[in-house]
Amino acid sequence: MIQKRIYVSLVFISIIFVSYSAQLWATNEGAGDAWPSLRIGVGARAVGMGGAFVALADDATAIRWNPSGLGFIKKVEGTFMHIGEAALPVSDPTAQGITRRYEYLSGVMPTRLGCFGFSSNYFNIGGIQYTIGTSELDFQRISGFDQQATERIFTLAYGYPIQKEWVLISMGGSIRRMRQQFLGVSTDGWGYDVGFIVKKENLRRLKNPRLGYVFRWQSSRTWKDRPDIEAPEQEDGYIGWNCGVAFDPIVREKLSWTMAFNLVNQRKGSPLTLSAGAEVWLLNNRLALRVGIDDWCFHQRDASQVVWEETKFRGRLTTGMGLCVSIARIDYAIDFAPLAPKHRVSITLGRLR
């Protein structure tokens, strides 16, 4: 009886977190993200499931999705993902020729004191049109298409499991250092994530139910390095949160099926989004098939209202597959959203299954 009360209390606490975060939507009209690379999903496995990975987060990409998931990792792991495209498929003539490149590398090491992780993100956009000058009559006006924007992020993370007879709880957090450069100016920032995951073997008819939550905080930043800028632009920091649930409808020796759902608030004032995904492992858990919907968007009619009067959905279909051998897993994902990187491949090394 006491165990059930503890479990219900944890669920209630997570609901309070979500409710408190929901109150913050009306306090800020800002939307989007000043750090574009944070909007790029890491790991083709998670991307193939629509990014519904907050309650799963059981591999090296947990550093980004939910650092508390590191507490479930028992052996050394590493993940690498590369995205490289010649040009963005856009119709705007001013954006033609824009290229992008994204690299992600992460590694985790479990110890008796918990699991430690490190990740590195590199994001580059090239071929950007630019103009230097005040007007068409400025003879010093210079234009071109060769400017680049780069972004680098380094993250340290930690997760620790708390084993009980009836439930497994993992707590974790991460700290990231970020730097962005564009057209001779640069800016730095810090980010912090804190989260938890609660796992239970069975809850009535639900198999392996999981509840995950992560709270994200991003520091303010100032653009600098340009001597002609008398008052550098100051951008405020922001907070956001992700809440997810997952369970396994089928668990067999040669077949397993996982369903996952995420509720996301990227930052104060931004739309609430829902992601959902499914993963099926076949052939003795060697071959995985995945499908998902990323960022179903709940549009808010009036920013002063906590409860939407109108709900709309904007779907983003994703799909993917994975192949697992003894020490490696190769994952592939396709994202059908406009302007999103279509193809993603990631490799994870370690004793995975």
mmCIF file of C-alpha atoms in Angstrom:
data_model
loop_
_atom_site.group_PDB
_atom_site.id
_atom_site.type_symbol
_atom_site.label_atom_id
_atom_site.label_comp_id
_atom_site.label_asym_id
_atom_site.label_seq_id
_atom_site.Cartn_x
_atom_site.Cartn_y
_atom_site.Cartn_z
ATOM 1 C CA MET A 1 0.000 0.000 0.000
ATOM 2 C CA ILE A 2 2.842 2.371 0.885
ATOM 3 C CA GLN A 3 4.597 1.561 -2.401
ATOM 4 C CA LYS A 4 1.511 2.462 -4.403
ATOM 5 C CA ARG A 5 1.224 5.734 -2.526
ATOM 6 C CA ILE A 6 4.830 6.580 -3.339
ATOM 7 C CA TYR A 7 4.279 5.832 -7.026
ATOM 8 C CA VAL A 8 1.089 7.919 -7.112
ATOM 9 C CA SER A 9 2.947 10.727 -5.348
ATOM 10 C CA LEU A 10 5.658 10.761 -8.026
ATOM 11 C CA VAL A 11 3.023 10.939 -10.750
ATOM 12 C CA PHE A 12 1.307 13.759 -8.869
ATOM 13 C CA ILE A 13 4.598 15.659 -8.540
ATOM 14 C CA SER A 14 5.205 15.391 -12.295
ATOM 15 C CA ILE A 15 1.704 16.751 -12.946
ATOM 16 C CA ILE A 16 2.483 19.698 -10.675
ATOM 17 C CA PHE A 17 5.674 20.351 -12.666
ATOM 18 C CA VAL A 18 3.701 20.349 -15.913
ATOM 19 C CA SER A 19 0.947 22.528 -14.473
ATOM 20 C CA TYR A 20 3.436 25.049 -13.122
ATOM 21 C CA SER A 21 5.237 25.172 -16.455
ATOM 22 C CA ALA A 22 1.916 25.645 -18.258
ATOM 23 C CA GLN A 23 1.309 28.829 -16.254
ATOM 24 C CA LEU A 24 4.478 30.249 -17.782
ATOM 25 C CA TRP A 25 3.134 30.078 -21.373
ATOM 26 C CA ALA A 26 1.218 33.312 -20.907
ATOM 27 C CA THR A 27 4.152 35.264 -19.470
ATOM 28 C CA ASN A 28 6.205 35.490 -22.637
ATOM 29 C CA GLU A 29 5.246 35.817 -26.287
ATOM 30 C CA GLY A 30 8.582 34.512 -27.545
ATOM 31 C CA ALA A 31 8.699 31.314 -29.561
ATOM 32 C CA GLY A 32 11.230 29.257 -31.431
ATOM 33 C CA ASP A 33 14.782 28.767 -30.266
ATOM 34 C CA ALA A 34 17.803 31.044 -30.456
ATOM 35 C CA TRP A 35 20.034 27.958 -30.670
ATOM 36 C CA PRO A 36 18.983 26.088 -33.849
ATOM 37 C CA SER A 37 21.013 22.956 -33.131
ATOM 38 C CA LEU A 38 18.906 22.289 -30.029
ATOM 39 C CA ARG A 39 15.924 21.762 -32.337
ATOM 40 C CA ILE A 40 17.698 18.997 -34.253
ATOM 41 C CA GLY A 41 16.911 15.584 -32.817
ATOM 42 C CA VAL A 42 19.970 13.499 -31.982
ATOM 43 C CA GLY A 43 20.155 9.776 -32.656
ATOM 44 C CA ALA A 44 18.308 8.247 -35.595
ATOM 45 C CA ARG A 45 16.497 5.884 -33.237
ATOM 46 C CA ALA A 46 14.803 8.712 -31.343
ATOM 47 C CA VAL A 47 14.132 10.675 -34.541
ATOM 48 C CA GLY A 48 12.460 7.653 -36.148
ATOM 49 C CA MET A 49 10.077 7.574 -33.167
ATOM 50 C CA GLY A 50 9.098 11.204 -33.640
ATOM 51 C CA GLY A 51 11.341 12.401 -30.831
ATOM 52 C CA ALA A 52 9.107 10.731 -28.216
ATOM 53 C CA PHE A 53 12.136 9.701 -26.202
ATOM 54 C CA VAL A 54 11.952 11.497 -22.855
ATOM 55 C CA ALA A 55 10.584 8.467 -20.985
ATOM 56 C CA LEU A 56 12.792 5.983 -22.907
ATOM 57 C CA ALA A 57 16.226 7.681 -23.058
ATOM 58 C CA ASP A 58 18.186 4.478 -22.467
ATOM 59 C CA ASP A 59 21.248 5.016 -24.670
ATOM 60 C CA ALA A 60 24.037 7.577 -25.071
ATOM 61 C CA THR A 61 21.672 10.153 -26.605
ATOM 62 C CA ALA A 62 19.978 10.447 -23.202
ATOM 63 C CA ILE A 63 22.439 13.281 -22.556
ATOM 64 C CA ARG A 64 20.217 15.417 -24.767
ATOM 65 C CA TRP A 65 16.749 13.855 -24.428
ATOM 66 C CA ASN A 66 16.719 13.264 -20.668
ATOM 67 C CA PRO A 67 19.991 13.012 -18.710
ATOM 68 C CA SER A 68 18.323 10.961 -15.988
ATOM 69 C CA GLY A 69 18.229 8.088 -18.488
ATOM 70 C CA LEU A 70 21.981 7.685 -17.996
ATOM 71 C CA GLY A 71 21.202 5.920 -14.726
ATOM 72 C CA PHE A 72 19.813 2.953 -16.680
ATOM 73 C CA ILE A 73 22.966 2.425 -18.756
ATOM 74 C CA LYS A 74 25.119 -0.411 -17.411
ATOM 75 C CA LYS A 75 28.025 -0.436 -19.872
ATOM 76 C CA VAL A 76 30.163 2.021 -21.800
ATOM 77 C CA GLU A 77 28.408 3.405 -24.892
ATOM 78 C CA GLY A 78 29.075 5.927 -27.619
ATOM 79 C CA THR A 79 26.898 7.417 -30.376
ATOM 80 C CA PHE A 80 27.812 9.327 -33.522
ATOM 81 C CA MET A 81 25.407 11.009 -35.956
ATOM 82 C CA HIS A 82 26.147 12.944 -39.136
ATOM 83 C CA ILE A 83 23.884 15.146 -41.248
ATOM 84 C CA GLY A 84 25.240 16.630 -44.440
ATOM 85 C CA GLU A 85 23.208 18.067 -47.307
ATOM 86 C CA ALA A 86 24.325 19.938 -50.399
ATOM 87 C CA ALA A 87 21.515 22.484 -50.275
ATOM 88 C CA LEU A 88 18.214 23.172 -48.611
ATOM 89 C CA PRO A 89 15.122 22.381 -50.747
ATOM 90 C CA VAL A 90 13.562 25.833 -50.593
ATOM 91 C CA SER A 91 11.691 27.897 -53.172
ATOM 92 C CA ASP A 92 12.897 31.306 -51.956
ATOM 93 C CA PRO A 93 15.564 32.497 -54.463
ATOM 94 C CA THR A 94 17.467 34.315 -51.706
ATOM 95 C CA ALA A 95 17.864 31.033 -49.823
ATOM 96 C CA GLN A 96 19.007 28.874 -52.723
ATOM 97 C CA GLY A 97 22.454 27.407 -52.310
ATOM 98 C CA ILE A 98 22.314 27.347 -48.523
ATOM 99 C CA THR A 99 24.068 24.266 -47.155
ATOM 100 C CA ARG A 100 24.185 22.744 -43.717
ATOM 101 C CA ARG A 101 26.182 20.234 -41.743
ATOM 102 C CA TYR A 102 25.570 18.686 -38.356
ATOM 103 C CA GLU A 103 27.793 16.415 -36.277
ATOM 104 C CA TYR A 104 26.917 14.823 -32.957
ATOM 105 C CA LEU A 105 29.146 12.703 -30.732
ATOM 106 C CA SER A 106 28.374 11.387 -27.266
ATOM 107 C CA GLY A 107 29.833 8.896 -24.828
ATOM 108 C CA VAL A 108 28.785 7.551 -21.441
ATOM 109 C CA MET A 109 30.621 5.656 -18.705
ATOM 110 C CA PRO A 110 28.804 3.963 -15.809
ATOM 111 C CA THR A 111 30.589 3.872 -12.433
ATOM 112 C CA ARG A 112 29.693 2.973 -8.863
ATOM 113 C CA LEU A 113 28.945 6.643 -8.287
ATOM 114 C CA GLY A 114 26.527 6.843 -11.206
ATOM 115 C CA CYS A 115 26.806 7.262 -14.958
ATOM 116 C CA PHE A 116 28.752 10.158 -16.471
ATOM 117 C CA GLY A 117 28.303 11.412 -20.025
ATOM 118 C CA PHE A 118 29.815 13.855 -22.488
ATOM 119 C CA SER A 119 28.515 15.100 -25.837
ATOM 120 C CA SER A 120 29.600 17.500 -28.556
ATOM 121 C CA ASN A 121 27.386 19.183 -31.169
ATOM 122 C CA TYR A 122 28.604 21.034 -34.248
ATOM 123 C CA PHE A 123 26.139 22.810 -36.539
ATOM 124 C CA ASN A 124 27.052 24.831 -39.640
ATOM 125 C CA ILE A 125 24.961 26.676 -42.235
ATOM 126 C CA GLY A 126 26.814 28.010 -45.284
ATOM 127 C CA GLY A 127 26.006 30.020 -48.395
ATOM 128 C CA ILE A 128 24.036 32.658 -46.481
ATOM 129 C CA GLN A 129 23.227 35.865 -48.338
ATOM 130 C CA TYR A 130 24.461 39.008 -46.619
ATOM 131 C CA THR A 131 24.636 42.748 -47.223
ATOM 132 C CA ILE A 132 26.875 45.270 -45.461
ATOM 133 C CA GLY A 133 25.789 48.881 -45.890
ATOM 134 C CA THR A 134 23.035 51.252 -44.867
ATOM 135 C CA SER A 135 21.194 51.769 -48.158
ATOM 136 C CA GLU A 136 21.293 51.310 -51.925
ATOM 137 C CA LEU A 137 23.163 54.654 -52.161
ATOM 138 C CA ASP A 138 25.940 53.460 -49.874
ATOM 139 C CA PHE A 139 28.919 52.892 -52.194
ATOM 140 C CA GLN A 140 30.612 50.802 -49.514
ATOM 141 C CA ARG A 141 27.722 48.353 -49.600
ATOM 142 C CA ILE A 142 28.936 44.763 -49.995
ATOM 143 C CA SER A 143 26.814 41.735 -50.801
ATOM 144 C CA GLY A 144 27.544 38.056 -51.140
ATOM 145 C CA PHE A 145 26.419 34.485 -50.507
ATOM 146 C CA ASP A 146 29.453 33.060 -48.717
ATOM 147 C CA GLN A 147 28.708 33.755 -45.070
ATOM 148 C CA GLN A 148 28.485 30.927 -42.554
ATOM 149 C CA ALA A 149 26.794 30.500 -39.207
ATOM 150 C CA THR A 150 28.322 28.001 -36.800
ATOM 151 C CA GLU A 151 27.213 26.655 -33.473
ATOM 152 C CA ARG A 152 29.135 24.493 -31.000
ATOM 153 C CA ILE A 153 27.774 22.874 -27.863
ATOM 154 C CA PHE A 154 29.646 20.845 -25.248
ATOM 155 C CA THR A 155 27.630 19.013 -22.592
ATOM 156 C CA LEU A 156 28.460 17.171 -19.374
ATOM 157 C CA ALA A 157 25.755 14.966 -17.866
ATOM 158 C CA TYR A 158 25.183 12.671 -14.919
ATOM 159 C CA GLY A 159 22.532 10.131 -13.976
ATOM 160 C CA TYR A 160 22.017 8.032 -10.870
ATOM 161 C CA PRO A 161 19.535 5.156 -10.345
ATOM 162 C CA ILE A 162 17.629 4.509 -7.136
ATOM 163 C CA GLN A 163 16.533 0.880 -6.990
ATOM 164 C CA LYS A 164 13.482 -0.101 -4.968
ATOM 165 C CA GLU A 165 11.803 -3.486 -4.739
ATOM 166 C CA TRP A 166 8.857 -2.384 -6.823
ATOM 167 C CA VAL A 167 10.169 0.503 -8.905
ATOM 168 C CA LEU A 168 13.347 1.951 -10.416
ATOM 169 C CA ILE A 169 13.890 5.694 -10.269
ATOM 170 C CA SER A 170 16.686 7.570 -11.997
ATOM 171 C CA MET A 171 17.584 11.207 -11.437
ATOM 172 C CA GLY A 172 19.959 13.204 -13.610
ATOM 173 C CA GLY A 173 21.109 16.530 -14.920
ATOM 174 C CA SER A 174 23.357 18.155 -17.492
ATOM 175 C CA ILE A 175 25.218 21.393 -18.078
ATOM 176 C CA ARG A 176 26.145 22.659 -21.538
ATOM 177 C CA ARG A 177 28.410 25.403 -22.824
ATOM 178 C CA MET A 178 27.323 26.965 -26.105
ATOM 179 C CA ARG A 179 28.883 29.285 -28.659
ATOM 180 C CA GLN A 180 27.423 30.769 -31.866
ATOM 181 C CA GLN A 181 29.195 32.810 -34.571
ATOM 182 C CA PHE A 182 27.770 34.714 -37.529
ATOM 183 C CA LEU A 183 29.006 37.594 -39.721
ATOM 184 C CA GLY A 184 31.826 38.631 -37.433
ATOM 185 C CA VAL A 185 29.857 38.508 -34.194
ATOM 186 C CA SER A 186 29.634 35.789 -31.581
ATOM 187 C CA THR A 187 27.699 34.922 -28.472
ATOM 188 C CA ASP A 188 28.037 32.434 -25.634
ATOM 189 C CA GLY A 189 25.546 30.820 -23.318
ATOM 190 C CA TRP A 190 24.903 28.144 -20.737
ATOM 191 C CA GLY A 191 22.143 25.588 -20.500
ATOM 192 C CA TYR A 192 20.994 23.275 -17.724
ATOM 193 C CA ASP A 193 18.666 20.263 -17.730
ATOM 194 C CA VAL A 194 17.288 18.377 -14.720
ATOM 195 C CA GLY A 195 15.004 15.371 -14.975
ATOM 196 C CA PHE A 196 13.814 12.025 -13.699
ATOM 197 C CA ILE A 197 12.471 8.729 -15.046
ATOM 198 C CA VAL A 198 10.313 6.279 -13.094
ATOM 199 C CA LYS A 199 10.140 2.673 -14.333
ATOM 200 C CA LYS A 200 8.025 -0.215 -13.121
ATOM 201 C CA GLU A 201 8.022 -3.784 -14.376
ATOM 202 C CA ASN A 202 4.248 -4.034 -14.606
ATOM 203 C CA LEU A 203 1.335 -1.842 -13.578
ATOM 204 C CA ARG A 204 -1.844 -3.862 -13.922
ATOM 205 C CA ARG A 205 -2.116 -4.511 -17.681
ATOM 206 C CA LEU A 206 0.656 -2.099 -18.625
ATOM 207 C CA LYS A 207 4.041 -3.712 -19.199
ATOM 208 C CA ASN A 208 7.178 -1.762 -18.303
ATOM 209 C CA PRO A 209 5.444 1.607 -17.825
ATOM 210 C CA ARG A 210 7.801 4.595 -17.726
ATOM 211 C CA LEU A 211 7.251 8.194 -16.765
ATOM 212 C CA GLY A 212 9.846 10.837 -17.651
ATOM 213 C CA TYR A 213 10.202 14.552 -17.094
ATOM 214 C CA VAL A 214 12.973 17.040 -17.864
ATOM 215 C CA PHE A 215 13.127 20.737 -17.014
ATOM 216 C CA ARG A 216 15.326 22.893 -19.287
ATOM 217 C CA TRP A 217 16.838 26.291 -18.565
ATOM 218 C CA GLN A 218 18.798 28.439 -21.022
ATOM 219 C CA SER A 219 20.819 31.457 -19.914
ATOM 220 C CA SER A 220 20.630 34.924 -21.448
ATOM 221 C CA ARG A 221 23.264 35.920 -23.990
ATOM 222 C CA THR A 222 24.874 38.990 -25.553
ATOM 223 C CA TRP A 223 26.196 39.405 -29.095
ATOM 224 C CA LYS A 224 29.733 40.800 -29.151
ATOM 225 C CA ASP A 225 33.022 41.136 -31.105
ATOM 226 C CA ARG A 226 31.827 43.901 -33.443
ATOM 227 C CA PRO A 227 33.560 47.250 -32.699
ATOM 228 C CA ASP A 228 30.849 49.185 -34.590
ATOM 229 C CA ILE A 229 28.158 47.928 -32.219
ATOM 230 C CA GLU A 230 27.885 50.444 -29.401
ATOM 231 C CA ALA A 231 25.201 48.576 -27.442
ATOM 232 C CA PRO A 232 25.403 44.795 -27.947
ATOM 233 C CA GLU A 233 22.046 43.099 -28.290
ATOM 234 C CA GLN A 234 20.914 41.293 -25.161
ATOM 235 C CA GLU A 235 18.682 38.231 -25.443
ATOM 236 C CA ASP A 236 16.837 36.949 -22.396
ATOM 237 C CA GLY A 237 17.124 33.399 -21.188
ATOM 238 C CA TYR A 238 14.178 31.036 -21.171
ATOM 239 C CA ILE A 239 12.895 27.830 -19.651
ATOM 240 C CA GLY A 240 11.038 24.859 -21.082
ATOM 241 C CA TRP A 241 10.027 21.329 -20.200
ATOM 242 C CA ASN A 242 9.382 17.883 -21.667
ATOM 243 C CA CYS A 243 7.114 15.242 -20.151
ATOM 244 C CA GLY A 244 6.765 11.726 -21.532
ATOM 245 C CA VAL A 245 5.286 8.295 -20.936
ATOM 246 C CA ALA A 246 6.129 4.942 -22.504
ATOM 247 C CA PHE A 247 5.032 1.320 -22.183
ATOM 248 C CA ASP A 248 5.417 -2.037 -23.941
ATOM 249 C CA PRO A 249 2.177 -3.564 -25.309
ATOM 250 C CA ILE A 250 4.086 -6.726 -26.292
ATOM 251 C CA VAL A 251 7.181 -8.230 -24.658
ATOM 252 C CA ARG A 252 8.310 -11.607 -25.975
ATOM 253 C CA GLU A 253 11.585 -13.365 -26.557
ATOM 254 C CA LYS A 254 11.587 -12.734 -30.309
ATOM 255 C CA LEU A 255 9.265 -9.739 -30.489
ATOM 256 C CA SER A 256 8.810 -6.538 -28.508
ATOM 257 C CA TRP A 257 6.730 -3.432 -29.112
ATOM 258 C CA THR A 258 7.138 -0.050 -27.420
ATOM 259 C CA MET A 259 4.840 2.981 -27.518
ATOM 260 C CA ALA A 260 5.945 6.437 -26.363
ATOM 261 C CA PHE A 261 4.392 9.900 -26.068
ATOM 262 C CA ASN A 262 5.911 13.309 -25.314
ATOM 263 C CA LEU A 263 4.381 16.624 -24.340
ATOM 264 C CA VAL A 264 6.791 19.506 -25.024
ATOM 265 C CA ASN A 265 6.957 23.197 -24.254
ATOM 266 C CA GLN A 266 10.100 24.437 -25.984
ATOM 267 C CA ARG A 267 10.104 27.752 -24.127
ATOM 268 C CA LYS A 268 7.753 30.176 -22.420
ATOM 269 C CA GLY A 269 5.127 31.412 -24.843
ATOM 270 C CA SER A 270 5.810 28.822 -27.527
ATOM 271 C CA PRO A 271 3.077 26.397 -28.639
ATOM 272 C CA LEU A 272 2.557 23.167 -26.776
ATOM 273 C CA THR A 273 3.491 20.190 -28.962
ATOM 274 C CA LEU A 274 2.846 16.474 -28.815
ATOM 275 C CA SER A 275 5.100 13.741 -30.191
ATOM 276 C CA ALA A 276 4.272 10.050 -30.465
ATOM 277 C CA GLY A 277 6.249 7.050 -31.628
ATOM 278 C CA ALA A 278 6.352 3.273 -31.842
ATOM 279 C CA GLU A 279 9.231 0.804 -32.039
ATOM 280 C CA VAL A 280 8.984 -2.896 -32.881
ATOM 281 C CA TRP A 281 11.942 -5.254 -32.469
ATOM 282 C CA LEU A 282 11.943 -8.417 -34.601
ATOM 283 C CA LEU A 283 14.236 -11.394 -35.229
ATOM 284 C CA ASN A 284 15.321 -11.906 -31.629
ATOM 285 C CA ASN A 285 15.629 -8.166 -31.092
ATOM 286 C CA ARG A 286 18.029 -7.703 -34.005
ATOM 287 C CA LEU A 287 15.882 -5.664 -36.401
ATOM 288 C CA ALA A 288 13.829 -2.632 -35.385
ATOM 289 C CA LEU A 289 11.083 -0.810 -37.282
ATOM 290 C CA ARG A 290 9.986 2.647 -36.137
ATOM 291 C CA VAL A 291 7.379 5.270 -36.932
ATOM 292 C CA GLY A 292 6.406 8.519 -35.266
ATOM 293 C CA ILE A 293 4.818 11.938 -35.394
ATOM 294 C CA ASP A 294 6.994 14.846 -34.289
ATOM 295 C CA ASP A 295 5.623 18.183 -33.067
ATOM 296 C CA TRP A 296 1.884 18.029 -33.345
ATOM 297 C CA CYS A 297 1.305 21.664 -32.525
ATOM 298 C CA PHE A 298 -1.436 22.973 -30.252
ATOM 299 C CA HIS A 299 -2.049 26.530 -31.461
ATOM 300 C CA GLN A 300 -2.979 29.056 -28.825
ATOM 301 C CA ARG A 301 -5.535 31.635 -29.933
ATOM 302 C CA ASP A 302 -4.881 34.053 -27.065
ATOM 303 C CA ALA A 303 -1.528 34.046 -25.279
ATOM 304 C CA SER A 304 -3.222 35.153 -22.039
ATOM 305 C CA GLN A 305 -5.247 31.937 -21.824
ATOM 306 C CA VAL A 306 -3.863 28.813 -20.237
ATOM 307 C CA VAL A 307 -6.461 26.538 -21.817
ATOM 308 C CA TRP A 308 -6.695 26.766 -25.586
ATOM 309 C CA GLU A 309 -10.054 27.645 -27.113
ATOM 310 C CA GLU A 310 -8.942 26.185 -30.384
ATOM 311 C CA THR A 311 -6.776 23.133 -30.951
ATOM 312 C CA LYS A 312 -5.092 22.378 -34.238
ATOM 313 C CA PHE A 313 -2.599 19.753 -35.264
ATOM 314 C CA ARG A 314 0.363 20.089 -37.547
ATOM 315 C CA GLY A 315 1.845 16.675 -38.085
ATOM 316 C CA ARG A 316 5.380 15.687 -38.929
ATOM 317 C CA LEU A 317 5.778 12.096 -39.995
ATOM 318 C CA THR A 318 8.995 10.221 -39.256
ATOM 319 C CA THR A 319 10.027 6.638 -39.824
ATOM 320 C CA GLY A 320 13.141 4.552 -39.491
ATOM 321 C CA MET A 321 14.786 1.241 -38.787
ATOM 322 C CA GLY A 322 17.680 -0.195 -36.825
ATOM 323 C CA LEU A 323 20.008 -3.170 -37.007
ATOM 324 C CA CYS A 324 21.642 -4.423 -33.822
ATOM 325 C CA VAL A 325 24.618 -6.757 -33.514
ATOM 326 C CA SER A 326 26.609 -7.708 -30.446
ATOM 327 C CA ILE A 327 28.551 -4.466 -30.025
ATOM 328 C CA ALA A 328 26.883 -1.992 -32.371
ATOM 329 C CA ARG A 329 23.539 -0.641 -33.516
ATOM 330 C CA ILE A 330 23.072 1.181 -36.806
ATOM 331 C CA ASP A 331 19.982 3.368 -36.976
ATOM 332 C CA TYR A 332 18.435 5.146 -39.936
ATOM 333 C CA ALA A 333 15.589 7.674 -39.906
ATOM 334 C CA ILE A 334 13.630 9.770 -42.392
ATOM 335 C CA ASP A 335 11.968 13.043 -41.403
ATOM 336 C CA PHE A 336 9.317 14.225 -43.879
ATOM 337 C CA ALA A 337 8.926 17.719 -42.408
ATOM 338 C CA PRO A 338 9.637 20.662 -44.774
ATOM 339 C CA LEU A 339 13.181 22.029 -44.418
ATOM 340 C CA ALA A 340 14.119 19.289 -41.946
ATOM 341 C CA PRO A 341 17.131 17.049 -42.647
ATOM 342 C CA LYS A 342 15.518 14.155 -44.515
ATOM 343 C CA HIS A 343 17.996 11.357 -43.854
ATOM 344 C CA ARG A 344 19.803 10.658 -40.606
ATOM 345 C CA VAL A 345 22.172 7.851 -39.763
ATOM 346 C CA SER A 346 23.646 7.183 -36.349
ATOM 347 C CA ILE A 347 25.936 4.494 -34.980
ATOM 348 C CA THR A 348 25.913 3.405 -31.348
ATOM 349 C CA LEU A 349 28.727 1.249 -29.976
ATOM 350 C CA GLY A 350 28.474 -0.842 -26.811
ATOM 351 C CA ARG A 351 26.850 -3.970 -25.392
ATOM 352 C CA LEU A 352 23.357 -2.825 -26.296
ATOM 353 C CA ARG A 353 21.006 -5.816 -26.086
#
